[in-house]
mmCIF file of C-alpha atoms in Angstrom:
data_model
loop_
_atom_site.group_PDB
_atom_site.id
_atom_site.type_symbol
_atom_site.label_atom_id
_atom_site.label_comp_id
_atom_site.label_asym_id
_atom_site.label_seq_id
_atom_site.Cartn_x
_atom_site.Cartn_y
_atom_site.Cartn_z
ATOM 1 C CA UNK A 1 121.281 155.272 130.891
ATOM 2 C CA UNK A 2 124.481 154.571 129.079
ATOM 3 C CA UNK A 3 123.722 156.115 125.658
ATOM 4 C CA UNK A 4 126.111 157.914 123.323
ATOM 5 C CA UNK A 5 124.642 160.579 121.155
ATOM 6 C CA UNK A 6 125.857 163.721 119.729
ATOM 7 C CA UNK A 7 124.041 166.607 118.961
ATOM 8 C CA UNK A 8 125.626 169.353 116.518
ATOM 9 C CA UNK A 9 122.379 171.694 116.549
ATOM 10 C CA UNK A 10 121.806 172.355 119.957
ATOM 11 C CA UNK A 11 121.116 175.863 119.374
ATOM 12 C CA UNK A 12 117.807 174.732 117.371
ATOM 13 C CA UNK A 13 116.648 172.419 120.070
ATOM 14 C CA UNK A 14 113.775 173.269 122.603
ATOM 15 C CA UNK A 15 114.855 173.459 126.533
ATOM 16 C CA UNK A 16 113.058 170.236 127.103
ATOM 17 C CA UNK A 17 115.026 168.154 124.694
ATOM 18 C CA UNK A 18 118.171 169.454 125.594
ATOM 19 C CA UNK A 19 117.249 168.942 129.317
ATOM 20 C CA UNK A 20 116.235 165.272 128.517
ATOM 21 C CA UNK A 21 119.592 164.570 126.769
ATOM 22 C CA UNK A 22 121.345 166.220 129.962
ATOM 23 C CA UNK A 23 119.345 163.840 132.144
ATOM 24 C CA UNK A 24 119.752 160.660 130.061
ATOM 25 C CA UNK A 25 123.535 161.323 129.688
ATOM 26 C CA UNK A 26 123.223 161.660 125.901
ATOM 27 C CA UNK A 27 124.451 165.478 125.766
ATOM 28 C CA UNK A 28 127.453 165.997 123.891
ATOM 29 C CA UNK A 29 130.693 166.909 125.946
ATOM 30 C CA UNK A 30 130.620 170.547 124.170
ATOM 31 C CA UNK A 31 126.960 171.013 125.148
ATOM 32 C CA UNK A 32 127.036 169.680 128.839
ATOM 33 C CA UNK A 33 129.015 172.790 130.462
ATOM 34 C CA UNK A 34 126.601 175.213 128.748
ATOM 35 C CA UNK A 35 123.607 173.383 130.146
ATOM 36 C CA UNK A 36 125.322 173.349 133.681
ATOM 37 C CA UNK A 37 125.832 176.891 133.552
ATOM 38 C CA UNK A 38 122.234 177.618 132.499
ATOM 39 C CA UNK A 39 121.163 175.513 135.424
ATOM 40 C CA UNK A 40 122.981 177.543 137.685
ATOM 41 C CA UNK A 41 122.000 181.129 136.235
ATOM 42 C CA UNK A 42 118.572 180.517 134.630
ATOM 43 C CA UNK A 43 115.549 180.064 136.748
ATOM 44 C CA UNK A 44 113.438 178.821 133.943
ATOM 45 C CA UNK A 45 115.960 175.871 133.104
ATOM 46 C CA UNK A 46 116.348 175.110 136.770
ATOM 47 C CA UNK A 47 112.654 174.527 137.400
ATOM 48 C CA UNK A 48 112.070 172.810 134.220
ATOM 49 C CA UNK A 49 115.183 170.464 134.946
ATOM 50 C CA UNK A 50 113.825 169.655 138.368
ATOM 51 C CA UNK A 51 110.261 168.843 136.899
ATOM 52 C CA UNK A 52 111.924 166.519 134.494
ATOM 53 C CA UNK A 53 114.362 165.058 136.765
ATOM 54 C CA UNK A 54 111.267 164.025 138.929
ATOM 55 C CA UNK A 55 109.570 162.673 136.081
ATOM 56 C CA UNK A 56 112.726 160.681 135.146
ATOM 57 C CA UNK A 57 113.065 159.310 138.630
ATOM 58 C CA UNK A 58 109.361 158.327 138.733
ATOM 59 C CA UNK A 59 109.522 156.326 135.440
ATOM 60 C CA UNK A 60 112.672 154.539 136.838
ATOM 61 C CA UNK A 61 110.676 153.660 139.777
ATOM 62 C CA UNK A 62 107.545 152.280 138.286
ATOM 63 C CA UNK A 63 107.321 148.732 139.200
ATOM 64 C CA UNK A 64 107.034 145.609 136.328
ATOM 65 C CA UNK A 65 103.892 143.946 136.489
ATOM 66 C CA UNK A 66 104.011 140.260 137.289
ATOM 67 C CA UNK A 67 102.272 137.376 135.366
ATOM 68 C CA UNK A 68 100.391 134.602 137.340
ATOM 69 C CA UNK A 69 102.268 132.332 139.785
ATOM 70 C CA UNK A 70 101.758 129.670 137.141
ATOM 71 C CA UNK A 71 103.511 131.352 134.259
ATOM 72 C CA UNK A 72 106.723 130.119 134.397
ATOM 73 C CA UNK A 73 105.359 126.408 134.822
ATOM 74 C CA UNK A 74 102.974 126.790 131.942
ATOM 75 C CA UNK A 75 105.878 127.707 129.699
ATOM 76 C CA UNK A 76 108.115 124.979 130.734
ATOM 77 C CA UNK A 77 105.171 122.530 130.191
ATOM 78 C CA UNK A 78 104.647 124.082 126.686
ATOM 79 C CA UNK A 79 108.296 123.753 125.926
ATOM 80 C CA UNK A 80 108.421 119.952 127.123
ATOM 81 C CA UNK A 81 106.494 119.207 123.925
ATOM 82 C CA UNK A 82 108.974 121.001 121.641
ATOM 83 C CA UNK A 83 112.453 120.743 120.189
ATOM 84 C CA UNK A 84 114.830 123.621 119.535
ATOM 85 C CA UNK A 85 115.015 124.237 115.892
ATOM 86 C CA UNK A 86 118.487 123.791 114.327
ATOM 87 C CA UNK A 87 120.041 127.404 113.705
ATOM 88 C CA UNK A 88 119.088 128.987 110.606
ATOM 89 C CA UNK A 89 122.594 128.736 109.132
ATOM 90 C CA UNK A 90 122.816 124.866 109.361
ATOM 91 C CA UNK A 91 119.859 124.233 107.264
ATOM 92 C CA UNK A 92 119.839 127.150 104.837
ATOM 93 C CA UNK A 93 121.584 125.205 101.898
ATOM 94 C CA UNK A 94 124.106 127.458 100.333
ATOM 95 C CA UNK A 95 123.678 125.644 97.201
ATOM 96 C CA UNK A 96 120.278 126.381 96.602
ATOM 97 C CA UNK A 97 120.983 130.242 97.264
ATOM 98 C CA UNK A 98 123.924 129.792 94.763
ATOM 99 C CA UNK A 99 121.766 127.921 92.202
ATOM 100 C CA UNK A 100 118.881 130.627 92.465
ATOM 101 C CA UNK A 101 121.321 133.270 92.093
ATOM 102 C CA UNK A 102 122.924 131.746 88.979
ATOM 103 C CA UNK A 103 119.678 131.249 87.525
ATOM 104 C CA UNK A 104 118.510 134.895 87.705
ATOM 105 C CA UNK A 105 122.044 136.022 86.556
ATOM 106 C CA UNK A 106 121.804 133.591 83.428
ATOM 107 C CA UNK A 107 118.471 134.806 82.791
ATOM 108 C CA UNK A 108 119.537 138.394 82.707
ATOM 109 C CA UNK A 109 122.833 137.923 80.960
ATOM 110 C CA UNK A 110 120.669 135.870 78.274
ATOM 111 C CA UNK A 111 118.187 138.773 77.748
ATOM 112 C CA UNK A 112 121.031 141.247 77.254
ATOM 113 C CA UNK A 113 122.980 139.221 75.105
ATOM 114 C CA UNK A 114 120.081 138.573 72.846
ATOM 115 C CA UNK A 115 118.927 142.180 72.963
ATOM 116 C CA UNK A 116 122.306 143.534 71.968
ATOM 117 C CA UNK A 117 122.704 140.894 69.267
ATOM 118 C CA UNK A 118 119.433 142.214 67.850
ATOM 119 C CA UNK A 119 120.722 145.795 67.531
ATOM 120 C CA UNK A 120 121.819 147.025 64.165
ATOM 121 C CA UNK A 121 124.742 149.302 65.271
ATOM 122 C CA UNK A 122 125.341 150.857 61.639
ATOM 123 C CA UNK A 123 121.616 152.419 61.879
ATOM 124 C CA UNK A 124 122.194 156.400 62.361
ATOM 125 C CA UNK A 125 120.005 157.665 65.361
ATOM 126 C CA UNK A 126 117.956 160.130 63.361
ATOM 127 C CA UNK A 127 114.429 159.006 64.919
ATOM 128 C CA UNK A 128 113.266 159.364 68.363
ATOM 129 C CA UNK A 129 113.053 156.462 70.953
ATOM 130 C CA UNK A 130 109.594 156.261 71.140
ATOM 131 C CA UNK A 131 109.357 155.684 67.365
ATOM 132 C CA UNK A 132 112.125 153.111 67.645
ATOM 133 C CA UNK A 133 110.050 151.338 70.362
ATOM 134 C CA UNK A 134 107.126 151.258 68.401
ATOM 135 C CA UNK A 135 109.018 149.379 65.558
ATOM 136 C CA UNK A 136 110.022 146.675 68.073
ATOM 137 C CA UNK A 137 108.096 143.293 67.275
ATOM 138 C CA UNK A 138 108.226 141.587 70.473
ATOM 139 C CA UNK A 139 106.395 138.559 69.059
ATOM 140 C CA UNK A 140 109.404 137.959 66.921
ATOM 141 C CA UNK A 141 111.838 137.507 69.986
ATOM 142 C CA UNK A 142 109.498 135.018 71.496
ATOM 143 C CA UNK A 143 109.176 132.884 68.399
ATOM 144 C CA UNK A 144 112.620 132.411 68.341
ATOM 145 C CA UNK A 145 113.724 128.724 68.526
ATOM 146 C CA UNK A 146 116.801 129.527 70.655
ATOM 147 C CA UNK A 147 114.529 132.131 73.189
ATOM 148 C CA UNK A 148 112.171 129.022 73.753
ATOM 149 C CA UNK A 149 114.919 126.673 74.288
ATOM 150 C CA UNK A 150 116.544 128.978 76.559
ATOM 151 C CA UNK A 151 113.416 129.670 78.583
ATOM 152 C CA UNK A 152 112.694 125.848 78.592
ATOM 153 C CA UNK A 153 116.043 125.236 80.537
ATOM 154 C CA UNK A 154 115.336 127.979 82.915
ATOM 155 C CA UNK A 155 111.976 126.632 83.756
ATOM 156 C CA UNK A 156 113.487 123.178 84.000
ATOM 157 C CA UNK A 157 116.403 124.565 86.325
ATOM 158 C CA UNK A 158 113.984 126.235 88.597
ATOM 159 C CA UNK A 159 111.873 123.150 89.096
ATOM 160 C CA UNK A 160 114.868 121.205 89.814
ATOM 161 C CA UNK A 161 115.811 123.691 92.456
ATOM 162 C CA UNK A 162 112.270 123.742 93.861
ATOM 163 C CA UNK A 163 112.342 120.175 94.222
ATOM 164 C CA UNK A 164 115.831 120.309 95.903
ATOM 165 C CA UNK A 165 114.531 123.127 98.158
ATOM 166 C CA UNK A 166 111.204 121.023 99.353
ATOM 167 C CA UNK A 167 113.329 117.701 99.782
ATOM 168 C CA UNK A 168 115.796 119.511 101.991
ATOM 169 C CA UNK A 169 112.926 121.168 104.193
ATOM 170 C CA UNK A 170 111.322 117.456 104.411
ATOM 171 C CA UNK A 171 114.493 116.013 105.520
ATOM 172 C CA UNK A 172 114.731 118.608 108.429
ATOM 173 C CA UNK A 173 111.083 117.990 109.296
ATOM 174 C CA UNK A 174 111.925 114.408 109.510
ATOM 175 C CA UNK A 175 114.933 115.144 111.774
ATOM 176 C CA UNK A 176 113.054 117.216 114.148
ATOM 177 C CA UNK A 177 110.235 114.518 114.317
ATOM 178 C CA UNK B 1 119.721 125.177 139.594
ATOM 179 C CA UNK B 2 121.554 127.519 137.320
ATOM 180 C CA UNK B 3 120.660 130.733 138.980
ATOM 181 C CA UNK B 4 124.051 132.056 139.438
ATOM 182 C CA UNK B 5 125.001 131.734 135.705
ATOM 183 C CA UNK B 6 124.619 134.513 133.090
ATOM 184 C CA UNK B 7 122.232 134.327 130.212
ATOM 185 C CA UNK B 8 124.956 132.935 127.583
ATOM 186 C CA UNK B 9 125.796 130.243 129.960
ATOM 187 C CA UNK B 10 122.311 129.258 130.429
ATOM 188 C CA UNK B 11 121.460 129.313 126.833
ATOM 189 C CA UNK B 12 124.563 126.965 126.348
ATOM 190 C CA UNK B 13 123.299 124.579 129.049
ATOM 191 C CA UNK B 14 119.764 124.514 127.272
ATOM 192 C CA UNK B 15 121.292 123.982 123.718
ATOM 193 C CA UNK B 16 123.411 121.146 125.211
ATOM 194 C CA UNK B 17 120.249 119.147 126.333
ATOM 195 C CA UNK B 18 119.562 120.569 129.921
ATOM 196 C CA UNK B 19 116.068 122.100 128.816
ATOM 197 C CA UNK B 20 115.215 122.812 132.600
ATOM 198 C CA UNK B 21 117.601 125.433 132.497
ATOM 199 C CA UNK B 22 115.385 127.569 130.460
ATOM 200 C CA UNK B 23 113.187 128.249 133.553
ATOM 201 C CA UNK B 24 115.980 130.224 134.966
ATOM 202 C CA UNK B 25 115.597 132.753 131.791
ATOM 203 C CA UNK B 26 111.861 132.555 132.080
ATOM 204 C CA UNK B 27 111.858 133.459 135.655
ATOM 205 C CA UNK B 28 114.579 136.154 135.094
ATOM 206 C CA UNK B 29 112.621 137.822 132.162
ATOM 207 C CA UNK B 30 108.867 136.929 132.697
ATOM 208 C CA UNK B 31 108.122 140.284 134.409
ATOM 209 C CA UNK B 32 109.984 142.195 131.765
ATOM 210 C CA UNK B 33 108.322 140.262 128.877
ATOM 211 C CA UNK B 34 104.994 140.424 130.600
ATOM 212 C CA UNK B 35 105.054 144.254 131.401
ATOM 213 C CA UNK B 36 105.961 144.894 127.786
ATOM 214 C CA UNK B 37 103.360 142.634 126.311
ATOM 215 C CA UNK B 38 100.680 144.341 128.738
ATOM 216 C CA UNK B 39 101.720 147.709 127.189
ATOM 217 C CA UNK B 40 100.326 146.261 123.776
ATOM 218 C CA UNK B 41 97.556 144.001 124.888
ATOM 219 C CA UNK B 42 96.037 146.324 127.586
ATOM 220 C CA UNK B 43 94.691 143.200 129.047
ATOM 221 C CA UNK B 44 96.307 140.969 131.553
ATOM 222 C CA UNK B 45 94.993 137.600 130.026
ATOM 223 C CA UNK B 46 96.263 138.355 126.638
ATOM 224 C CA UNK B 47 99.429 139.675 127.899
ATOM 225 C CA UNK B 48 100.056 136.305 129.766
ATOM 226 C CA UNK B 49 99.059 134.196 126.465
ATOM 227 C CA UNK B 50 101.233 136.395 124.419
ATOM 228 C CA UNK B 51 104.266 136.353 127.053
ATOM 229 C CA UNK B 52 104.101 132.353 126.922
ATOM 230 C CA UNK B 53 104.115 132.556 123.183
ATOM 231 C CA UNK B 54 107.237 134.724 123.250
ATOM 232 C CA UNK B 55 108.967 132.449 125.476
ATOM 233 C CA UNK B 56 108.208 129.350 123.487
ATOM 234 C CA UNK B 57 109.185 131.283 120.303
ATOM 235 C CA UNK B 58 112.537 132.174 121.831
ATOM 236 C CA UNK B 59 113.101 128.721 122.983
ATOM 237 C CA UNK B 60 112.379 127.147 119.599
ATOM 238 C CA UNK B 61 114.630 129.829 118.096
ATOM 239 C CA UNK B 62 117.528 129.834 120.721
ATOM 240 C CA UNK B 63 119.971 128.013 118.369
ATOM 241 C CA UNK B 64 119.757 131.490 116.295
ATOM 242 C CA UNK B 65 120.904 133.511 119.204
ATOM 243 C CA UNK B 66 124.464 134.487 118.189
ATOM 244 C CA UNK B 67 125.483 136.541 121.233
ATOM 245 C CA UNK B 68 126.177 139.254 119.199
ATOM 246 C CA UNK B 69 123.889 141.495 121.265
ATOM 247 C CA UNK B 70 122.293 140.763 124.974
ATOM 248 C CA UNK B 71 120.010 138.179 125.181
ATOM 249 C CA UNK B 72 117.422 140.643 126.699
ATOM 250 C CA UNK B 73 117.554 142.767 123.325
ATOM 251 C CA UNK B 74 117.090 139.570 121.464
ATOM 252 C CA UNK B 75 114.180 138.618 123.590
ATOM 253 C CA UNK B 76 112.722 142.125 123.228
ATOM 254 C CA UNK B 77 112.881 141.912 119.629
ATOM 255 C CA UNK B 78 110.802 138.823 119.739
ATOM 256 C CA UNK B 79 108.515 140.669 122.217
ATOM 257 C CA UNK B 80 108.102 143.620 119.701
ATOM 258 C CA UNK B 81 107.177 141.376 116.774
ATOM 259 C CA UNK B 82 104.938 139.026 118.440
ATOM 260 C CA UNK B 83 103.073 141.990 119.910
ATOM 261 C CA UNK B 84 102.629 143.708 116.720
ATOM 262 C CA UNK B 85 101.389 140.283 115.079
ATOM 263 C CA UNK B 86 99.019 140.099 118.110
ATOM 264 C CA UNK B 87 97.768 143.766 117.517
ATOM 265 C CA UNK B 88 97.414 143.063 113.813
ATOM 266 C CA UNK B 89 95.425 139.938 114.426
ATOM 267 C CA UNK B 90 93.143 141.890 116.953
ATOM 268 C CA UNK B 91 92.953 144.754 114.558
ATOM 269 C CA UNK B 92 93.604 147.272 117.149
ATOM 270 C CA UNK B 93 95.025 150.467 116.159
ATOM 271 C CA UNK B 94 98.784 150.839 117.214
ATOM 272 C CA UNK B 95 99.828 154.347 115.915
ATOM 273 C CA UNK B 96 99.456 157.963 116.542
ATOM 274 C CA UNK B 97 98.428 159.215 119.895
ATOM 275 C CA UNK B 98 97.597 162.593 118.134
ATOM 276 C CA UNK B 99 94.528 161.133 116.902
ATOM 277 C CA UNK B 100 91.715 162.082 119.359
ATOM 278 C CA UNK B 101 89.847 158.629 119.390
ATOM 279 C CA UNK B 102 93.004 157.123 120.684
ATOM 280 C CA UNK B 103 92.880 159.499 123.491
ATOM 281 C CA UNK B 104 89.012 158.330 123.871
ATOM 282 C CA UNK B 105 89.921 154.678 123.583
ATOM 283 C CA UNK B 106 92.730 155.076 126.135
ATOM 284 C CA UNK B 107 90.114 156.970 128.228
ATOM 285 C CA UNK B 108 87.784 154.339 127.903
ATOM 286 C CA UNK B 109 90.327 151.747 128.905
ATOM 287 C CA UNK B 110 91.161 153.405 131.935
ATOM 288 C CA UNK B 111 87.606 154.189 133.220
ATOM 289 C CA UNK B 112 87.998 151.227 135.653
ATOM 290 C CA UNK B 113 90.985 152.408 136.968
ATOM 291 C CA UNK B 114 89.894 155.823 137.393
ATOM 292 C CA UNK B 115 87.347 154.626 139.730
ATOM 293 C CA UNK B 116 89.716 153.713 142.127
ATOM 294 C CA UNK B 117 92.000 156.846 141.715
ATOM 295 C CA UNK B 118 90.738 158.387 145.000
ATOM 296 C CA UNK B 119 92.159 155.624 146.938
ATOM 297 C CA UNK B 120 95.342 154.867 145.011
ATOM 298 C CA UNK B 121 96.918 158.450 144.911
ATOM 299 C CA UNK B 122 100.389 157.310 145.030
ATOM 300 C CA UNK B 123 102.600 158.954 142.509
ATOM 301 C CA UNK B 124 103.907 155.738 141.045
ATOM 302 C CA UNK B 125 100.516 154.452 140.715
ATOM 303 C CA UNK B 126 99.658 157.475 138.603
ATOM 304 C CA UNK B 127 102.773 157.169 136.282
ATOM 305 C CA UNK B 128 101.770 153.519 135.883
ATOM 306 C CA UNK B 129 98.343 154.440 134.889
ATOM 307 C CA UNK B 130 99.291 156.833 132.553
ATOM 308 C CA UNK B 131 101.873 154.885 130.886
ATOM 309 C CA UNK B 132 98.813 152.302 130.591
ATOM 310 C CA UNK B 133 96.955 154.957 128.915
ATOM 311 C CA UNK B 134 99.612 155.601 126.081
ATOM 312 C CA UNK B 135 99.590 154.113 122.757
ATOM 313 C CA UNK B 136 101.664 150.846 122.490
ATOM 314 C CA UNK B 137 104.470 152.162 120.545
ATOM 315 C CA UNK B 138 105.022 154.854 123.345
ATOM 316 C CA UNK B 139 104.459 152.701 126.363
ATOM 317 C CA UNK B 140 106.853 150.194 124.767
ATOM 318 C CA UNK B 141 109.701 152.677 124.153
ATOM 319 C CA UNK B 142 109.460 153.831 127.707
ATOM 320 C CA UNK B 143 109.369 150.520 129.303
ATOM 321 C CA UNK B 144 112.267 149.752 127.275
ATOM 322 C CA UNK B 145 114.139 152.669 128.224
ATOM 323 C CA UNK B 146 113.383 152.860 131.968
ATOM 324 C CA UNK B 147 112.740 149.256 133.104
ATOM 325 C CA UNK B 148 114.316 147.026 130.556
ATOM 326 C CA UNK B 149 117.623 148.512 130.905
ATOM 327 C CA UNK B 150 118.063 148.932 127.215
ATOM 328 C CA UNK B 151 120.113 151.625 125.440
ATOM 329 C CA UNK B 152 118.907 153.762 122.795
ATOM 330 C CA UNK B 153 121.164 151.646 120.517
ATOM 331 C CA UNK B 154 119.602 148.499 121.695
ATOM 332 C CA UNK B 155 116.157 150.030 121.543
ATOM 333 C CA UNK B 156 116.624 150.902 117.898
ATOM 334 C CA UNK B 157 117.716 147.348 117.115
ATOM 335 C CA UNK B 158 114.827 145.966 118.904
ATOM 336 C CA UNK B 159 112.280 148.274 117.040
ATOM 337 C CA UNK B 160 114.189 148.217 113.724
ATOM 338 C CA UNK B 161 114.885 151.932 113.824
ATOM 339 C CA UNK B 162 117.722 154.253 113.501
ATOM 340 C CA UNK B 163 119.180 155.058 116.638
ATOM 341 C CA UNK B 164 118.391 158.606 116.336
ATOM 342 C CA UNK B 165 114.892 157.949 115.450
ATOM 343 C CA UNK B 166 114.552 155.968 118.630
ATOM 344 C CA UNK B 167 115.627 158.924 120.528
ATOM 345 C CA UNK B 168 113.196 161.209 119.044
ATOM 346 C CA UNK B 169 110.339 158.656 119.541
ATOM 347 C CA UNK B 170 111.342 158.258 123.294
ATOM 348 C CA UNK B 171 111.258 162.152 123.480
ATOM 349 C CA UNK B 172 107.981 162.302 122.099
ATOM 350 C CA UNK B 173 106.753 159.428 124.210
ATOM 351 C CA UNK B 174 107.771 161.231 127.153
ATOM 352 C CA UNK B 175 106.068 164.307 126.080
ATOM 353 C CA UNK B 176 102.913 162.644 125.607
ATOM 354 C CA UNK B 177 103.144 161.013 129.040
ATOM 355 C CA UNK B 178 103.521 164.233 130.502
ATOM 356 C CA UNK B 179 100.363 165.474 128.744
ATOM 357 C CA UNK B 180 98.575 162.329 129.801
ATOM 358 C CA UNK B 181 99.505 162.968 133.144
ATOM 359 C CA UNK B 182 98.534 166.607 133.107
ATOM 360 C CA UNK B 183 95.265 165.960 131.424
ATOM 361 C CA UNK B 184 94.093 163.047 133.384
ATOM 362 C CA UNK B 185 95.754 163.488 136.828
ATOM 363 C CA UNK B 186 95.816 167.137 136.982
ATOM 364 C CA UNK B 187 95.117 167.233 140.835
ATOM 365 C CA UNK B 188 97.689 164.674 141.499
ATOM 366 C CA UNK B 189 100.319 166.466 139.364
ATOM 367 C CA UNK B 190 99.958 169.560 141.263
ATOM 368 C CA UNK B 191 100.601 167.946 144.594
ATOM 369 C CA UNK B 192 103.921 166.558 143.063
#
């Protein structure tokens, strides 16, 4: 088993865990000599080591299960009806991803600009945040013509992107067929 | 035939139109895939169906294999995902062997096997049975590590975990396997 893990807190770990690491070859270079020394001098470690080593060898020797004789033939018959799908990167249109990104960024920037535009920077902060929040009249924002126009543009842009996405998908399906 | 070729070369052949070359990959990995599927399904018929589905999925997605990992690692990721989906569909419980009811389920599953226990006393059979009695998560990680020649980093990739988490899971799985053997095959364990 070719693994590479280091352990800095070997002192905290149990014998079994440290021995498994040793058997798997994942003990750190610092820890290995200590374990080897313990295996030579400590009967408890030695007994446990042999027990785990035997379990390790048994697990390695367990045989794999085999499917029925016809398995491979069944798979090949199944795939004969199919086509390999084109690699994901070839059919994901980057323009759509960019479009969606731009759509959301525009949306966020639009709201931020509008929000900051509404703030009266000359007012002194003598009232609490809760009081200020209660003063906000949300209906005022959404009755504004410019906000409505902005939202409408975003909806149209969203529908356009969706249409673009589906037409691309349809083209891929036609190609596969 | 393409039997002497490595996985990447075979994939290249399949992608360039030689679909029959895929049979080499199927033959090469069918036992691994079937054994892993069996760890989840606990039933040969279902395991065969799931394994077939896995090879079909792998074939359809072959163009997406970029070669950044071993083909086997990529394939076992499909095995893991397909088997989890299968279990979800079957509404089987996949987790926590600490739960006593799972032990009971495992015991029930194994009741047929235990009838033959006297005749089949070989240690390997005992270990195989004990692995079969484990929960899918534990049985899978043990099979991936010991039989499918996957490193802990690769296992982590297959299971979508951190490497150290995979290591802890493997350790716990081995502990549970040991408990299973001591609990259900106490006599045989003594003989070892």
